[in-house]
PDB file of C-alpha atoms in Angstrom:
ATOM      1  CA  GLY A 433      -0.982   3.418  -9.897  1.00 56.00           C
ATOM      2  CA  GLN A 434       0.734   2.091  -6.818  1.00 62.00           C
ATOM      3  CA  GLN A 435       3.863   0.064  -7.432  1.00 78.00           C
ATOM      4  CA  LEU A 436       6.121  -1.905  -5.187  1.00 90.00           C
ATOM      5  CA  ASN A 437       9.959  -2.194  -6.220  1.00 94.00           C
ATOM      6  CA  GLN A 438      11.331  -5.265  -4.650  1.00 96.00           C
ATOM      7  CA  SER A 439      15.020  -6.243  -4.564  1.00 97.00           C
ATOM      8  CA  PRO A 440      17.044  -8.198  -5.234  1.00 97.00           C
ATOM      9  CA  GLN A 441      15.196 -10.067  -7.934  1.00 95.00           C
ATOM     10  CA  SER A 442      17.256 -13.135  -7.096  1.00 96.00           C
ATOM     11  CA  MET A 443      19.687 -14.410  -4.630  1.00 96.00           C
ATOM     12  CA  PHE A 444      22.149 -17.277  -4.554  1.00 96.00           C
ATOM     13  CA  ILE A 445      23.551 -18.085  -1.199  1.00 96.00           C
ATOM     14  CA  GLN A 446      25.177 -20.773   1.022  1.00 96.00           C
ATOM     15  CA  GLU A 447      23.199 -22.675   3.540  1.00 96.00           C
ATOM     16  CA  GLY A 448      23.569 -20.996   7.022  1.00 96.00           C
ATOM     17  CA  GLU A 449      23.918 -17.425   5.561  1.00 97.00           C
ATOM     18  CA  ASP A 450      21.522 -14.740   6.387  1.00 97.00           C
ATOM     19  CA  VAL A 451      19.243 -13.090   3.726  1.00 97.00           C
ATOM     20  CA  SER A 452      17.928  -9.640   3.415  1.00 98.00           C
ATOM     21  CA  MET A 453      15.538  -8.263   0.963  1.00 98.00           C
ATOM     22  CA  ASN A 454      13.373  -5.156   0.736  1.00 97.00           C
ATOM     23  CA  CYS A 455      10.611  -3.301  -0.850  1.00 97.00           C
ATOM     24  CA  THR A 456      10.038   0.380  -1.531  1.00 96.00           C
ATOM     25  CA  SER A 457       7.167   2.315  -2.908  1.00 93.00           C
ATOM     26  CA  SER A 458       6.311   5.888  -3.919  1.00 90.00           C
ATOM     27  CA  SER A 459       3.081   5.433  -2.149  1.00 88.00           C
ATOM     28  CA  ILE A 460       2.132   5.038   1.473  1.00 89.00           C
ATOM     29  CA  PHE A 461       0.592   1.631   2.538  1.00 89.00           C
ATOM     30  CA  ASN A 462      -1.312   0.882   5.614  1.00 87.00           C
ATOM     31  CA  THR A 463      -0.187  -2.614   5.839  1.00 90.00           C
ATOM     32  CA  TRP A 464       2.906  -4.531   4.624  1.00 92.00           C
ATOM     33  CA  LEU A 465       2.718  -8.250   4.113  1.00 94.00           C
ATOM     34  CA  TRP A 466       5.423 -10.770   3.303  1.00 96.00           C
ATOM     35  CA  TYR A 467       4.642 -13.995   1.531  1.00 96.00           C
ATOM     36  CA  LYS A 468       6.618 -16.949   0.403  1.00 97.00           C
ATOM     37  CA  GLN A 469       5.500 -19.057  -2.748  1.00 96.00           C
ATOM     38  CA  ASP A 470       6.739 -22.391  -3.477  1.00 95.00           C
ATOM     39  CA  PRO A 471       6.613 -23.739  -7.102  1.00 90.00           C
ATOM     40  CA  GLY A 472       3.121 -24.605  -8.289  1.00 91.00           C
ATOM     41  CA  GLU A 473       1.503 -23.345  -5.098  1.00 94.00           C
ATOM     42  CA  GLY A 474      -0.220 -20.209  -3.800  1.00 94.00           C
ATOM     43  CA  PRO A 475       1.551 -17.496  -1.634  1.00 95.00           C
ATOM     44  CA  VAL A 476       1.661 -18.214   2.058  1.00 94.00           C
ATOM     45  CA  LEU A 477       1.729 -15.431   4.590  1.00 92.00           C
ATOM     46  CA  LEU A 478       4.991 -15.054   6.597  1.00 95.00           C
ATOM     47  CA  ILE A 479       4.547 -11.751   8.395  1.00 94.00           C
ATOM     48  CA  ALA A 480       2.152  -9.099   8.544  1.00 92.00           C
ATOM     49  CA  LEU A 481       3.173  -5.418   9.542  1.00 94.00           C
ATOM     50  CA  TYR A 482       0.400  -2.989  10.621  1.00 91.00           C
ATOM     51  CA  LYS A 483       2.169   0.060  12.089  1.00 92.00           C
ATOM     52  CA  ALA A 484       4.907   2.319  10.948  1.00 93.00           C
ATOM     53  CA  GLY A 485       8.202   1.292  12.672  1.00 95.00           C
ATOM     54  CA  GLU A 486       6.922  -2.068  13.645  1.00 94.00           C
ATOM     55  CA  LEU A 487       9.458  -4.863  13.862  1.00 97.00           C
ATOM     56  CA  THR A 488       8.035  -8.425  13.856  1.00 96.00           C
ATOM     57  CA  SER A 489       9.694 -11.747  14.010  1.00 96.00           C
ATOM     58  CA  ASN A 490       8.408 -15.254  13.038  1.00 95.00           C
ATOM     59  CA  GLY A 491      11.109 -17.828  13.897  1.00 96.00           C
ATOM     60  CA  ARG A 492      14.103 -17.025  11.797  1.00 97.00           C
ATOM     61  CA  LEU A 493      12.284 -14.435   9.873  1.00 98.00           C
ATOM     62  CA  THR A 494      12.254 -10.617  10.876  1.00 98.00           C
ATOM     63  CA  ALA A 495      10.481  -7.840   9.028  1.00 97.00           C
ATOM     64  CA  GLN A 496      10.018  -4.212   9.610  1.00 97.00           C
ATOM     65  CA  PHE A 497       7.517  -1.694   8.465  1.00 95.00           C
ATOM     66  CA  GLY A 498       9.594   1.578   7.585  1.00 95.00           C
ATOM     67  CA  ILE A 499       8.826   4.720   9.422  1.00 94.00           C
ATOM     68  CA  THR A 500       7.833   6.629   6.210  1.00 92.00           C
ATOM     69  CA  ARG A 501       5.400   3.736   5.547  1.00 91.00           C
ATOM     70  CA  LYS A 502       6.933   3.542   1.965  1.00 92.00           C
ATOM     71  CA  ASP A 503       9.329   0.584   2.619  1.00 95.00           C
ATOM     72  CA  SER A 504       9.721  -2.694   4.399  1.00 97.00           C
ATOM     73  CA  PHE A 505      12.509  -5.218   4.693  1.00 97.00           C
ATOM     74  CA  LEU A 506      12.538  -8.986   5.402  1.00 98.00           C
ATOM     75  CA  ASN A 507      15.441 -10.773   6.919  1.00 98.00           C
ATOM     76  CA  ILE A 508      16.109 -14.624   7.150  1.00 98.00           C
ATOM     77  CA  SER A 509      18.760 -15.707   9.540  1.00 98.00           C
ATOM     78  CA  ALA A 510      20.725 -18.973   9.257  1.00 97.00           C
ATOM     79  CA  SER A 511      19.016 -20.086   5.925  1.00 97.00           C
ATOM     80  CA  ILE A 512      18.142 -23.654   5.518  1.00 96.00           C
ATOM     81  CA  PRO A 513      17.251 -25.568   2.201  1.00 95.00           C
ATOM     82  CA  SER A 514      13.491 -25.203   2.803  1.00 95.00           C
ATOM     83  CA  ASP A 515      13.831 -21.535   2.623  1.00 97.00           C
ATOM     84  CA  VAL A 516      14.187 -21.900  -1.145  1.00 97.00           C
ATOM     85  CA  GLY A 517      11.300 -20.219  -3.104  1.00 96.00           C
ATOM     86  CA  ILE A 518       9.946 -16.844  -4.068  1.00 97.00           C
ATOM     87  CA  TYR A 519       9.350 -14.126  -1.609  1.00 98.00           C
ATOM     88  CA  PHE A 520       6.972 -11.323  -2.239  1.00 96.00           C
ATOM     89  CA  CYS A 521       6.118  -8.156  -0.463  1.00 96.00           C
ATOM     90  CA  ALA A 522       2.666  -6.861  -0.682  1.00 94.00           C
ATOM     91  CA  GLY A 523       1.165  -3.476   0.297  1.00 91.00           C
ATOM     92  CA  PHE A 524      -2.468  -3.112   1.294  1.00 84.00           C
ATOM     93  CA  ILE A 525      -4.499  -0.289  -0.214  1.00 77.00           C
ATOM     94  CA  GLN A 526      -7.083   0.364   2.351  1.00 72.00           C
ATOM     95  CA  GLY A 527      -9.392   2.549   0.267  1.00 73.00           C
ATOM     96  CA  ALA A 528      -9.398   0.110  -2.603  1.00 71.00           C
ATOM     97  CA  GLN A 529      -9.337  -3.020  -0.295  1.00 75.00           C
ATOM     98  CA  LYS A 530      -6.729  -4.826  -2.409  1.00 81.00           C
ATOM     99  CA  LEU A 531      -3.088  -5.868  -2.274  1.00 86.00           C
ATOM    100  CA  VAL A 532      -0.341  -4.689  -4.460  1.00 88.00           C
ATOM    101  CA  PHE A 533       2.509  -7.137  -5.043  1.00 92.00           C
ATOM    102  CA  GLY A 534       6.334  -6.580  -5.464  1.00 94.00           C
ATOM    103  CA  GLN A 535       8.139  -8.378  -8.296  1.00 94.00           C
ATOM    104  CA  GLY A 536       9.347 -11.138  -5.951  1.00 96.00           C
ATOM    105  CA  THR A 537      12.832 -12.364  -4.815  1.00 97.00           C
ATOM    106  CA  ARG A 538      13.865 -15.795  -5.904  1.00 96.00           C
ATOM    107  CA  LEU A 539      15.845 -17.381  -3.235  1.00 97.00           C
ATOM    108  CA  THR A 540      18.285 -20.280  -4.104  1.00 97.00           C
ATOM    109  CA  ILE A 541      20.411 -21.977  -1.467  1.00 94.00           C
ATOM    110  CA  ASN A 542      23.451 -24.066  -2.155  1.00 87.00           C
ATOM    111  CA  PRO A 543      23.808 -26.866   0.335  1.00 80.00           C
TER     112      PRO A 543
ATOM    113  CA  GLY B 706      -6.385 -20.711  10.664  1.00 71.00           C
ATOM    114  CA  ALA B 707      -8.106 -19.457   7.523  1.00 82.00           C
ATOM    115  CA  VAL B 708      -8.084 -22.079   4.701  1.00 89.00           C
ATOM    116  CA  VAL B 709      -8.940 -21.462   1.065  1.00 94.00           C
ATOM    117  CA  SER B 710      -9.400 -24.395  -1.306  1.00 95.00           C
ATOM    118  CA  GLN B 711      -8.922 -23.966  -4.920  1.00 97.00           C
ATOM    119  CA  HIS B 712     -10.078 -26.545  -7.424  1.00 97.00           C
ATOM    120  CA  PRO B 713      -8.944 -27.947  -9.888  1.00 97.00           C
ATOM    121  CA  SER B 714      -5.187 -27.589  -9.251  1.00 97.00           C
ATOM    122  CA  ARG B 715      -4.502 -28.469 -13.038  1.00 97.00           C
ATOM    123  CA  VAL B 716      -6.652 -28.458 -15.987  1.00 98.00           C
ATOM    124  CA  ILE B 717      -6.037 -29.023 -19.638  1.00 97.00           C
ATOM    125  CA  CYS B 718      -8.539 -27.872 -22.261  1.00 96.00           C
ATOM    126  CA  LYS B 719      -9.030 -27.553 -25.855  1.00 97.00           C
ATOM    127  CA  SER B 720      -9.042 -23.929 -27.542  1.00 97.00           C
ATOM    128  CA  GLY B 721     -12.547 -22.634 -27.606  1.00 97.00           C
ATOM    129  CA  THR B 722     -13.911 -24.502 -24.563  1.00 97.00           C
ATOM    130  CA  SER B 723     -14.644 -22.829 -21.149  1.00 97.00           C
ATOM    131  CA  VAL B 724     -13.067 -23.739 -17.970  1.00 98.00           C
ATOM    132  CA  LYS B 725     -14.428 -23.000 -14.444  1.00 98.00           C
ATOM    133  CA  ILE B 726     -12.234 -22.753 -11.385  1.00 98.00           C
ATOM    134  CA  GLU B 727     -13.597 -22.765  -7.900  1.00 97.00           C
ATOM    135  CA  CYS B 728     -12.267 -20.865  -4.852  1.00 96.00           C
ATOM    136  CA  ARG B 729     -13.829 -21.810  -1.438  1.00 95.00           C
ATOM    137  CA  SER B 730     -13.240 -20.453   1.988  1.00 92.00           C
ATOM    138  CA  LEU B 731     -13.472 -23.483   4.302  1.00 91.00           C
ATOM    139  CA  ASP B 732     -13.598 -22.045   7.755  1.00 87.00           C
ATOM    140  CA  PHE B 733     -14.562 -18.366   7.390  1.00 87.00           C
ATOM    141  CA  GLN B 734     -17.036 -16.253   5.580  1.00 88.00           C
ATOM    142  CA  ALA B 735     -15.148 -14.497   2.701  1.00 87.00           C
ATOM    143  CA  THR B 736     -16.907 -11.190   2.064  1.00 86.00           C
ATOM    144  CA  THR B 737     -14.232 -10.371  -0.645  1.00 89.00           C
ATOM    145  CA  MET B 738     -12.312 -12.824  -2.992  1.00 93.00           C
ATOM    146  CA  PHE B 739      -9.684 -11.860  -5.454  1.00 94.00           C
ATOM    147  CA  TRP B 740      -8.509 -13.533  -8.592  1.00 96.00           C
ATOM    148  CA  TYR B 741      -4.876 -13.234  -9.818  1.00 96.00           C
ATOM    149  CA  ARG B 742      -2.968 -14.434 -12.726  1.00 96.00           C
ATOM    150  CA  GLN B 743       0.592 -15.224 -12.612  1.00 95.00           C
ATOM    151  CA  PHE B 744       2.955 -15.883 -15.565  1.00 92.00           C
ATOM    152  CA  PRO B 745       6.098 -17.934 -15.203  1.00 89.00           C
ATOM    153  CA  LYS B 746       8.650 -16.178 -13.093  1.00 87.00           C
ATOM    154  CA  GLN B 747       6.578 -13.070 -12.688  1.00 91.00           C
ATOM    155  CA  SER B 748       4.526 -11.642  -9.916  1.00 92.00           C
ATOM    156  CA  LEU B 749       0.914 -11.925  -9.198  1.00 93.00           C
ATOM    157  CA  MET B 750      -1.407  -9.605 -11.251  1.00 92.00           C
ATOM    158  CA  LEU B 751      -4.788  -8.870  -9.837  1.00 92.00           C
ATOM    159  CA  MET B 752      -7.600  -9.579 -12.275  1.00 95.00           C
ATOM    160  CA  ALA B 753     -10.630  -8.781 -10.336  1.00 94.00           C
ATOM    161  CA  THR B 754     -12.201  -8.203  -7.073  1.00 92.00           C
ATOM    162  CA  SER B 755     -15.513  -9.938  -6.081  1.00 91.00           C
ATOM    163  CA  ASN B 756     -17.775  -9.128  -3.162  1.00 87.00           C
ATOM    164  CA  GLU B 757     -20.473 -11.399  -2.284  1.00 85.00           C
ATOM    165  CA  GLY B 758     -23.773 -10.883  -4.037  1.00 83.00           C
ATOM    166  CA  SER B 759     -22.489  -8.132  -6.313  1.00 85.00           C
ATOM    167  CA  LYS B 760     -20.723  -7.784  -9.587  1.00 88.00           C
ATOM    168  CA  ALA B 761     -16.959  -8.161  -9.876  1.00 92.00           C
ATOM    169  CA  THR B 762     -14.618  -5.245 -10.212  1.00 93.00           C
ATOM    170  CA  TYR B 763     -12.177  -5.863 -13.037  1.00 95.00           C
ATOM    171  CA  GLU B 764      -8.778  -4.424 -13.247  1.00 93.00           C
ATOM    172  CA  GLN B 765      -7.913  -2.288 -16.390  1.00 93.00           C
ATOM    173  CA  GLY B 766      -7.235  -4.499 -19.419  1.00 94.00           C
ATOM    174  CA  VAL B 767      -8.930  -7.598 -18.050  1.00 95.00           C
ATOM    175  CA  GLU B 768     -11.864  -8.609 -20.312  1.00 95.00           C
ATOM    176  CA  LYS B 769     -14.948  -9.207 -18.102  1.00 93.00           C
ATOM    177  CA  ASP B 770     -16.774 -11.165 -20.769  1.00 95.00           C
ATOM    178  CA  LYS B 771     -13.877 -13.455 -21.154  1.00 96.00           C
ATOM    179  CA  PHE B 772     -13.132 -14.034 -17.343  1.00 97.00           C
ATOM    180  CA  LEU B 773     -16.584 -14.462 -15.692  1.00 96.00           C
ATOM    181  CA  ILE B 774     -16.472 -14.196 -11.932  1.00 95.00           C
ATOM    182  CA  ASN B 775     -19.248 -15.203  -9.810  1.00 92.00           C
ATOM    183  CA  HIS B 776     -19.412 -14.768  -5.989  1.00 90.00           C
ATOM    184  CA  ALA B 777     -22.831 -16.029  -5.124  1.00 83.00           C
ATOM    185  CA  SER B 778     -22.191 -17.047  -1.585  1.00 90.00           C
ATOM    186  CA  LEU B 779     -19.860 -16.054   1.322  1.00 90.00           C
ATOM    187  CA  THR B 780     -17.760 -19.232   0.792  1.00 92.00           C
ATOM    188  CA  LEU B 781     -17.527 -19.593  -2.954  1.00 94.00           C
ATOM    189  CA  SER B 782     -16.303 -17.629  -5.937  1.00 94.00           C
ATOM    190  CA  THR B 783     -15.721 -19.063  -9.393  1.00 96.00           C
ATOM    191  CA  LEU B 784     -13.694 -17.881 -12.354  1.00 97.00           C
ATOM    192  CA  THR B 785     -14.782 -19.017 -15.640  1.00 97.00           C
ATOM    193  CA  VAL B 786     -12.431 -18.474 -18.611  1.00 98.00           C
ATOM    194  CA  THR B 787     -14.723 -18.606 -21.706  1.00 97.00           C
ATOM    195  CA  SER B 788     -13.583 -19.596 -25.086  1.00 97.00           C
ATOM    196  CA  ALA B 789     -10.170 -20.351 -23.957  1.00 97.00           C
ATOM    197  CA  HIS B 790      -7.142 -19.781 -26.175  1.00 96.00           C
ATOM    198  CA  PRO B 791      -3.522 -20.865 -25.619  1.00 96.00           C
ATOM    199  CA  GLU B 792      -2.431 -17.276 -24.586  1.00 96.00           C
ATOM    200  CA  ASP B 793      -4.895 -17.824 -21.618  1.00 97.00           C
ATOM    201  CA  SER B 794      -2.783 -20.596 -20.456  1.00 97.00           C
ATOM    202  CA  SER B 795      -1.415 -19.309 -16.950  1.00 97.00           C
ATOM    203  CA  PHE B 796      -1.412 -19.955 -13.288  1.00 97.00           C
ATOM    204  CA  TYR B 797      -4.631 -18.553 -11.584  1.00 98.00           C
ATOM    205  CA  ILE B 798      -4.819 -17.793  -7.849  1.00 97.00           C
ATOM    206  CA  CYS B 799      -7.676 -16.814  -5.710  1.00 96.00           C
ATOM    207  CA  SER B 800      -7.440 -15.211  -2.341  1.00 94.00           C
ATOM    208  CA  ALA B 801     -10.077 -14.362   0.211  1.00 92.00           C
ATOM    209  CA  THR B 802     -10.632 -12.144   3.182  1.00 86.00           C
ATOM    210  CA  SER B 803     -13.349 -11.237   5.474  1.00 80.00           C
ATOM    211  CA  LEU B 804     -14.879  -7.911   6.332  1.00 71.00           C
ATOM    212  CA  GLY B 805     -12.670  -5.791   8.591  1.00 65.00           C
ATOM    213  CA  SER B 806      -9.720  -8.296   8.257  1.00 66.00           C
ATOM    214  CA  TYR B 807      -6.314  -7.432   6.813  1.00 61.00           C
ATOM    215  CA  GLY B 808      -5.488 -11.141   6.357  1.00 71.00           C
ATOM    216  CA  TYR B 809      -5.526 -12.375   2.812  1.00 83.00           C
ATOM    217  CA  THR B 810      -5.316 -16.208   2.517  1.00 90.00           C
ATOM    218  CA  PHE B 811      -4.507 -17.528  -0.913  1.00 94.00           C
ATOM    219  CA  GLY B 812      -5.583 -20.755  -2.555  1.00 95.00           C
ATOM    220  CA  SER B 813      -3.147 -23.175  -3.885  1.00 96.00           C
ATOM    221  CA  GLY B 814      -3.605 -22.030  -7.413  1.00 97.00           C
ATOM    222  CA  THR B 815      -4.817 -23.589 -10.774  1.00 98.00           C
ATOM    223  CA  ARG B 816      -2.383 -24.327 -13.651  1.00 97.00           C
ATOM    224  CA  LEU B 817      -4.462 -23.845 -16.806  1.00 97.00           C
ATOM    225  CA  THR B 818      -3.111 -25.201 -20.063  1.00 97.00           C
ATOM    226  CA  VAL B 819      -5.005 -24.537 -23.261  1.00 97.00           C
ATOM    227  CA  VAL B 820      -4.094 -26.644 -26.181  1.00 97.00           C
TER     228      VAL B 820
END
């Protein structure tokens, strides 16, 4: 079945640094989504990408939908303590009407 | 924006008992709801997809008789863990979407502990 490979699995950075994470797949997805999950909570949507090549920003977050439709990246600029959490990419399988999730990137920030 | 309410947030139950988890879409009609299971430090694993008024579609390896899903209305889906055992302890999360939408809104999750 479809799988998403997300990297890195974890990141330890200093406050103020920029962050970059990405997802790749052997399958084509119609939509890429990026979520953030805080401990004990459900994922919250950060950015949705609907077209190949699309570059979308949400505040300090920027994400791009790869041209091949098989990859996406998320950048966070000037990290702050509240950015700590687990970030998941997700691909939408249109025919099956469901999301496939990456393994997650755990972000830790040292003040 | 779309809001999904999940209840309870935490539940502790004894082995052999059943537990029901509710997922409600508060401000939109959820034609499709999804139930996920998440183990510590792991990703979300889709358990089943439910469409309003029809039987749920379970992912491979998920026991439909153990995890009963009901989606009787456009705003409510329930997951019942029957005859729970300690290995069923996990974080269960629902999400909901409406017809034609690519937006998936997640509930806040339910931490189930079976003792």
